[in-house]
Amino acid sequence: MRQGRLIATGAMLVFCLFALWQSLLLSLTDRLGPGPGFFPFWLALIGAVLAVALLVTTFREAADPSDAETRILPHGEGGKRWLAIVVLLAAVTVAMEYVGFRIAMLVFNAVLVVALGERRWWVIAVFSILGSVGVYYVFTTWLDVLLPVSPFGF
């Protein structure tokens, strides 16, 4: 587990340093305030500092001999839920182009909540409707973001 954490944290540090370098190629300020490189710069800097802190903590902890038995991915019931979420995310990504955002997210949210263990029909219905129609309304009306519309017009 320690070796995996070192590899993952090192990769995150490299990614954050790359993002930091790329954000410095953009303007950090413009005449109205923060420029296009402002937020990527600070997010990459914070990520790099946290990655270094995690690397230091991981190097300081003693190697555990029973670490070789530790699993990285969940197994058993947690593994089934994890796999269901990954498959659902892939399916909704493909389905969104064909049936639109609202229908794809309605079905995705309903199946996701059931896969996570919820059985009360009203909770599933409220979560699914708010997560599809509500999010669609917020993004298209308030934020002016275009989301895929179904061929049926809704």
mmCIF file of C-alpha atoms in Angstrom:
data_model
loop_
_atom_site.group_PDB
_atom_site.id
_atom_site.type_symbol
_atom_site.label_atom_id
_atom_site.label_comp_id
_atom_site.label_asym_id
_atom_site.label_seq_id
_atom_site.Cartn_x
_atom_site.Cartn_y
_atom_site.Cartn_z
ATOM 1 C CA MET A 1 0.000 0.000 0.000
ATOM 2 C CA ARG A 2 2.841 2.370 0.814
ATOM 3 C CA GLN A 3 4.459 1.867 -2.582
ATOM 4 C CA GLY A 4 1.148 2.473 -4.342
ATOM 5 C CA ARG A 5 0.601 5.660 -2.339
ATOM 6 C CA LEU A 6 4.102 6.860 -3.221
ATOM 7 C CA ILE A 7 3.530 6.210 -6.930
ATOM 8 C CA ALA A 8 0.096 7.856 -6.955
ATOM 9 C CA THR A 9 1.271 10.875 -4.972
ATOM 10 C CA GLY A 10 4.357 11.247 -7.160
ATOM 11 C CA ALA A 11 2.161 11.156 -10.260
ATOM 12 C CA MET A 12 -0.127 13.772 -8.714
ATOM 13 C CA LEU A 13 2.861 15.973 -7.922
ATOM 14 C CA VAL A 14 4.102 15.711 -11.517
ATOM 15 C CA PHE A 15 0.603 16.553 -12.799
ATOM 16 C CA CYS A 16 0.312 19.564 -10.472
ATOM 17 C CA LEU A 17 3.757 20.848 -11.456
ATOM 18 C CA PHE A 18 2.839 20.483 -15.138
ATOM 19 C CA ALA A 19 -0.428 22.362 -14.549
ATOM 20 C CA LEU A 20 1.473 25.024 -12.623
ATOM 21 C CA TRP A 21 3.913 25.474 -15.500
ATOM 22 C CA GLN A 22 1.090 25.625 -18.058
ATOM 23 C CA SER A 23 -0.879 28.147 -15.986
ATOM 24 C CA LEU A 24 2.151 30.431 -15.890
ATOM 25 C CA LEU A 25 1.995 30.585 -19.689
ATOM 26 C CA LEU A 26 -1.385 32.329 -19.282
ATOM 27 C CA SER A 27 -1.996 35.752 -17.849
ATOM 28 C CA LEU A 28 -2.628 35.717 -14.098
ATOM 29 C CA THR A 29 -4.423 39.072 -14.214
ATOM 30 C CA ASP A 30 -6.181 41.220 -16.758
ATOM 31 C CA ARG A 31 -7.842 44.625 -16.637
ATOM 32 C CA LEU A 32 -10.966 43.237 -14.930
ATOM 33 C CA GLY A 33 -9.208 41.158 -12.260
ATOM 34 C CA PRO A 34 -8.110 37.528 -12.322
ATOM 35 C CA GLY A 35 -6.943 36.331 -15.719
ATOM 36 C CA PRO A 36 -7.301 32.909 -17.345
ATOM 37 C CA GLY A 37 -4.271 31.521 -15.516
ATOM 38 C CA PHE A 38 -5.214 32.722 -12.021
ATOM 39 C CA PHE A 39 -7.345 29.813 -10.785
ATOM 40 C CA PRO A 40 -5.329 27.041 -12.494
ATOM 41 C CA PHE A 41 -2.174 28.525 -10.938
ATOM 42 C CA TRP A 42 -3.510 28.533 -7.391
ATOM 43 C CA LEU A 43 -5.196 25.128 -7.695
ATOM 44 C CA ALA A 44 -2.006 23.578 -9.071
ATOM 45 C CA LEU A 45 0.075 25.247 -6.365
ATOM 46 C CA ILE A 46 -2.222 24.001 -3.589
ATOM 47 C CA GLY A 47 -2.262 20.517 -5.152
ATOM 48 C CA ALA A 48 1.537 20.456 -5.370
ATOM 49 C CA VAL A 49 1.920 21.523 -1.725
ATOM 50 C CA LEU A 50 -0.553 18.852 -0.595
ATOM 51 C CA ALA A 51 1.195 16.210 -2.726
ATOM 52 C CA VAL A 52 4.566 17.108 -1.197
ATOM 53 C CA ALA A 53 3.037 16.960 2.300
ATOM 54 C CA LEU A 54 1.579 13.523 1.564
ATOM 55 C CA LEU A 55 4.895 12.331 0.157
ATOM 56 C CA VAL A 56 6.715 13.471 3.299
ATOM 57 C CA THR A 57 4.160 11.755 5.541
ATOM 58 C CA THR A 58 4.317 8.560 3.512
ATOM 59 C CA PHE A 59 8.129 8.503 3.619
ATOM 60 C CA ARG A 60 8.098 9.021 7.394
ATOM 61 C CA GLU A 61 5.737 6.157 8.213
ATOM 62 C CA ALA A 62 7.304 2.778 8.799
ATOM 63 C CA ALA A 63 6.810 0.048 6.241
ATOM 64 C CA ASP A 64 4.226 -2.464 7.432
ATOM 65 C CA PRO A 65 5.079 -6.108 6.564
ATOM 66 C CA SER A 66 1.377 -6.991 6.329
ATOM 67 C CA ASP A 67 0.990 -4.294 3.693
ATOM 68 C CA ALA A 68 1.520 -6.818 0.893
ATOM 69 C CA GLU A 69 -1.882 -8.328 1.656
ATOM 70 C CA THR A 70 -3.726 -4.999 1.426
ATOM 71 C CA ARG A 71 -6.060 -4.625 -1.533
ATOM 72 C CA ILE A 72 -6.219 -1.365 -3.413
ATOM 73 C CA LEU A 73 -9.662 -1.809 -4.998
ATOM 74 C CA PRO A 74 -12.724 -2.628 -2.922
ATOM 75 C CA HIS A 75 -13.944 -6.215 -2.846
ATOM 76 C CA GLY A 76 -17.133 -7.956 -1.815
ATOM 77 C CA GLU A 77 -20.224 -5.756 -1.564
ATOM 78 C CA GLY A 78 -18.171 -2.554 -1.884
ATOM 79 C CA GLY A 79 -16.578 -3.897 -5.058
ATOM 80 C CA LYS A 80 -19.988 -4.573 -6.598
ATOM 81 C CA ARG A 81 -21.119 -1.034 -5.835
ATOM 82 C CA TRP A 82 -17.878 0.421 -7.191
ATOM 83 C CA LEU A 83 -18.220 -1.592 -10.409
ATOM 84 C CA ALA A 84 -21.881 -0.561 -10.749
ATOM 85 C CA ILE A 85 -20.937 3.122 -10.474
ATOM 86 C CA VAL A 86 -18.166 2.823 -13.078
ATOM 87 C CA VAL A 87 -20.433 0.945 -15.519
ATOM 88 C CA LEU A 88 -23.243 3.454 -14.936
ATOM 89 C CA LEU A 89 -20.925 6.406 -15.606
ATOM 90 C CA ALA A 90 -19.790 4.842 -18.882
ATOM 91 C CA ALA A 91 -23.369 4.078 -19.903
ATOM 92 C CA VAL A 92 -24.679 7.564 -19.117
ATOM 93 C CA THR A 93 -21.795 9.099 -21.056
ATOM 94 C CA VAL A 94 -22.777 7.158 -24.166
ATOM 95 C CA ALA A 95 -26.546 7.509 -23.658
ATOM 96 C CA MET A 96 -26.481 11.280 -23.178
ATOM 97 C CA GLU A 97 -25.781 11.901 -26.865
ATOM 98 C CA TYR A 98 -28.771 9.804 -27.917
ATOM 99 C CA VAL A 99 -31.457 10.534 -25.332
ATOM 100 C CA GLY A 100 -30.366 13.917 -23.976
ATOM 101 C CA PHE A 101 -29.244 15.092 -20.568
ATOM 102 C CA ARG A 102 -32.552 14.986 -18.708
ATOM 103 C CA ILE A 103 -33.560 11.444 -19.633
ATOM 104 C CA ALA A 104 -30.045 10.012 -19.264
ATOM 105 C CA MET A 105 -29.535 11.626 -15.860
ATOM 106 C CA LEU A 106 -33.019 10.638 -14.667
ATOM 107 C CA VAL A 107 -32.303 6.963 -15.343
ATOM 108 C CA PHE A 108 -28.697 7.251 -14.109
ATOM 109 C CA ASN A 109 -29.709 8.853 -10.812
ATOM 110 C CA ALA A 110 -32.467 6.305 -10.207
ATOM 111 C CA VAL A 111 -30.202 3.316 -10.886
ATOM 112 C CA LEU A 112 -27.318 4.868 -8.940
ATOM 113 C CA VAL A 113 -29.388 5.417 -5.806
ATOM 114 C CA VAL A 114 -30.725 1.852 -5.996
ATOM 115 C CA ALA A 115 -27.185 0.487 -6.563
ATOM 116 C CA LEU A 116 -26.050 2.355 -3.454
ATOM 117 C CA GLY A 117 -28.723 0.638 -1.396
ATOM 118 C CA GLU A 118 -31.721 2.980 -1.243
ATOM 119 C CA ARG A 119 -35.096 1.206 -1.462
ATOM 120 C CA ARG A 120 -37.664 3.922 -0.628
ATOM 121 C CA TRP A 121 -39.397 4.845 -3.898
ATOM 122 C CA TRP A 122 -40.045 8.481 -2.947
ATOM 123 C CA VAL A 123 -36.362 9.116 -2.142
ATOM 124 C CA ILE A 124 -35.355 7.579 -5.461
ATOM 125 C CA ALA A 125 -37.956 9.672 -7.333
ATOM 126 C CA VAL A 126 -37.059 12.977 -5.651
ATOM 127 C CA PHE A 127 -33.314 12.459 -6.099
ATOM 128 C CA SER A 128 -33.727 11.422 -9.736
ATOM 129 C CA ILE A 129 -36.007 14.317 -10.691
ATOM 130 C CA LEU A 130 -33.954 16.966 -8.891
ATOM 131 C CA GLY A 131 -30.729 15.494 -10.272
ATOM 132 C CA SER A 132 -31.947 15.569 -13.857
ATOM 133 C CA VAL A 133 -34.566 18.249 -14.415
ATOM 134 C CA GLY A 134 -33.345 20.501 -11.594
ATOM 135 C CA VAL A 135 -29.701 20.397 -12.662
ATOM 136 C CA TYR A 136 -30.715 20.884 -16.310
ATOM 137 C CA TYR A 137 -32.727 23.976 -15.353
ATOM 138 C CA VAL A 138 -29.904 25.476 -13.279
ATOM 139 C CA PHE A 139 -27.270 24.915 -15.967
ATOM 140 C CA THR A 140 -29.340 26.067 -18.947
ATOM 141 C CA THR A 141 -31.197 28.967 -17.328
ATOM 142 C CA TRP A 142 -28.872 30.459 -14.730
ATOM 143 C CA LEU A 143 -25.458 29.452 -16.048
ATOM 144 C CA ASP A 144 -26.216 29.513 -19.812
ATOM 145 C CA VAL A 145 -24.533 26.152 -20.418
ATOM 146 C CA LEU A 146 -25.740 24.104 -23.359
ATOM 147 C CA LEU A 147 -26.550 20.513 -22.421
ATOM 148 C CA PRO A 148 -27.615 17.740 -24.829
ATOM 149 C CA VAL A 149 -31.333 17.709 -25.611
ATOM 150 C CA SER A 150 -33.150 14.537 -26.590
ATOM 151 C CA PRO A 151 -34.419 14.083 -30.124
ATOM 152 C CA PHE A 152 -37.929 14.116 -28.597
ATOM 153 C CA GLY A 153 -37.497 17.778 -27.618
ATOM 154 C CA PHE A 154 -37.135 17.418 -23.852
#
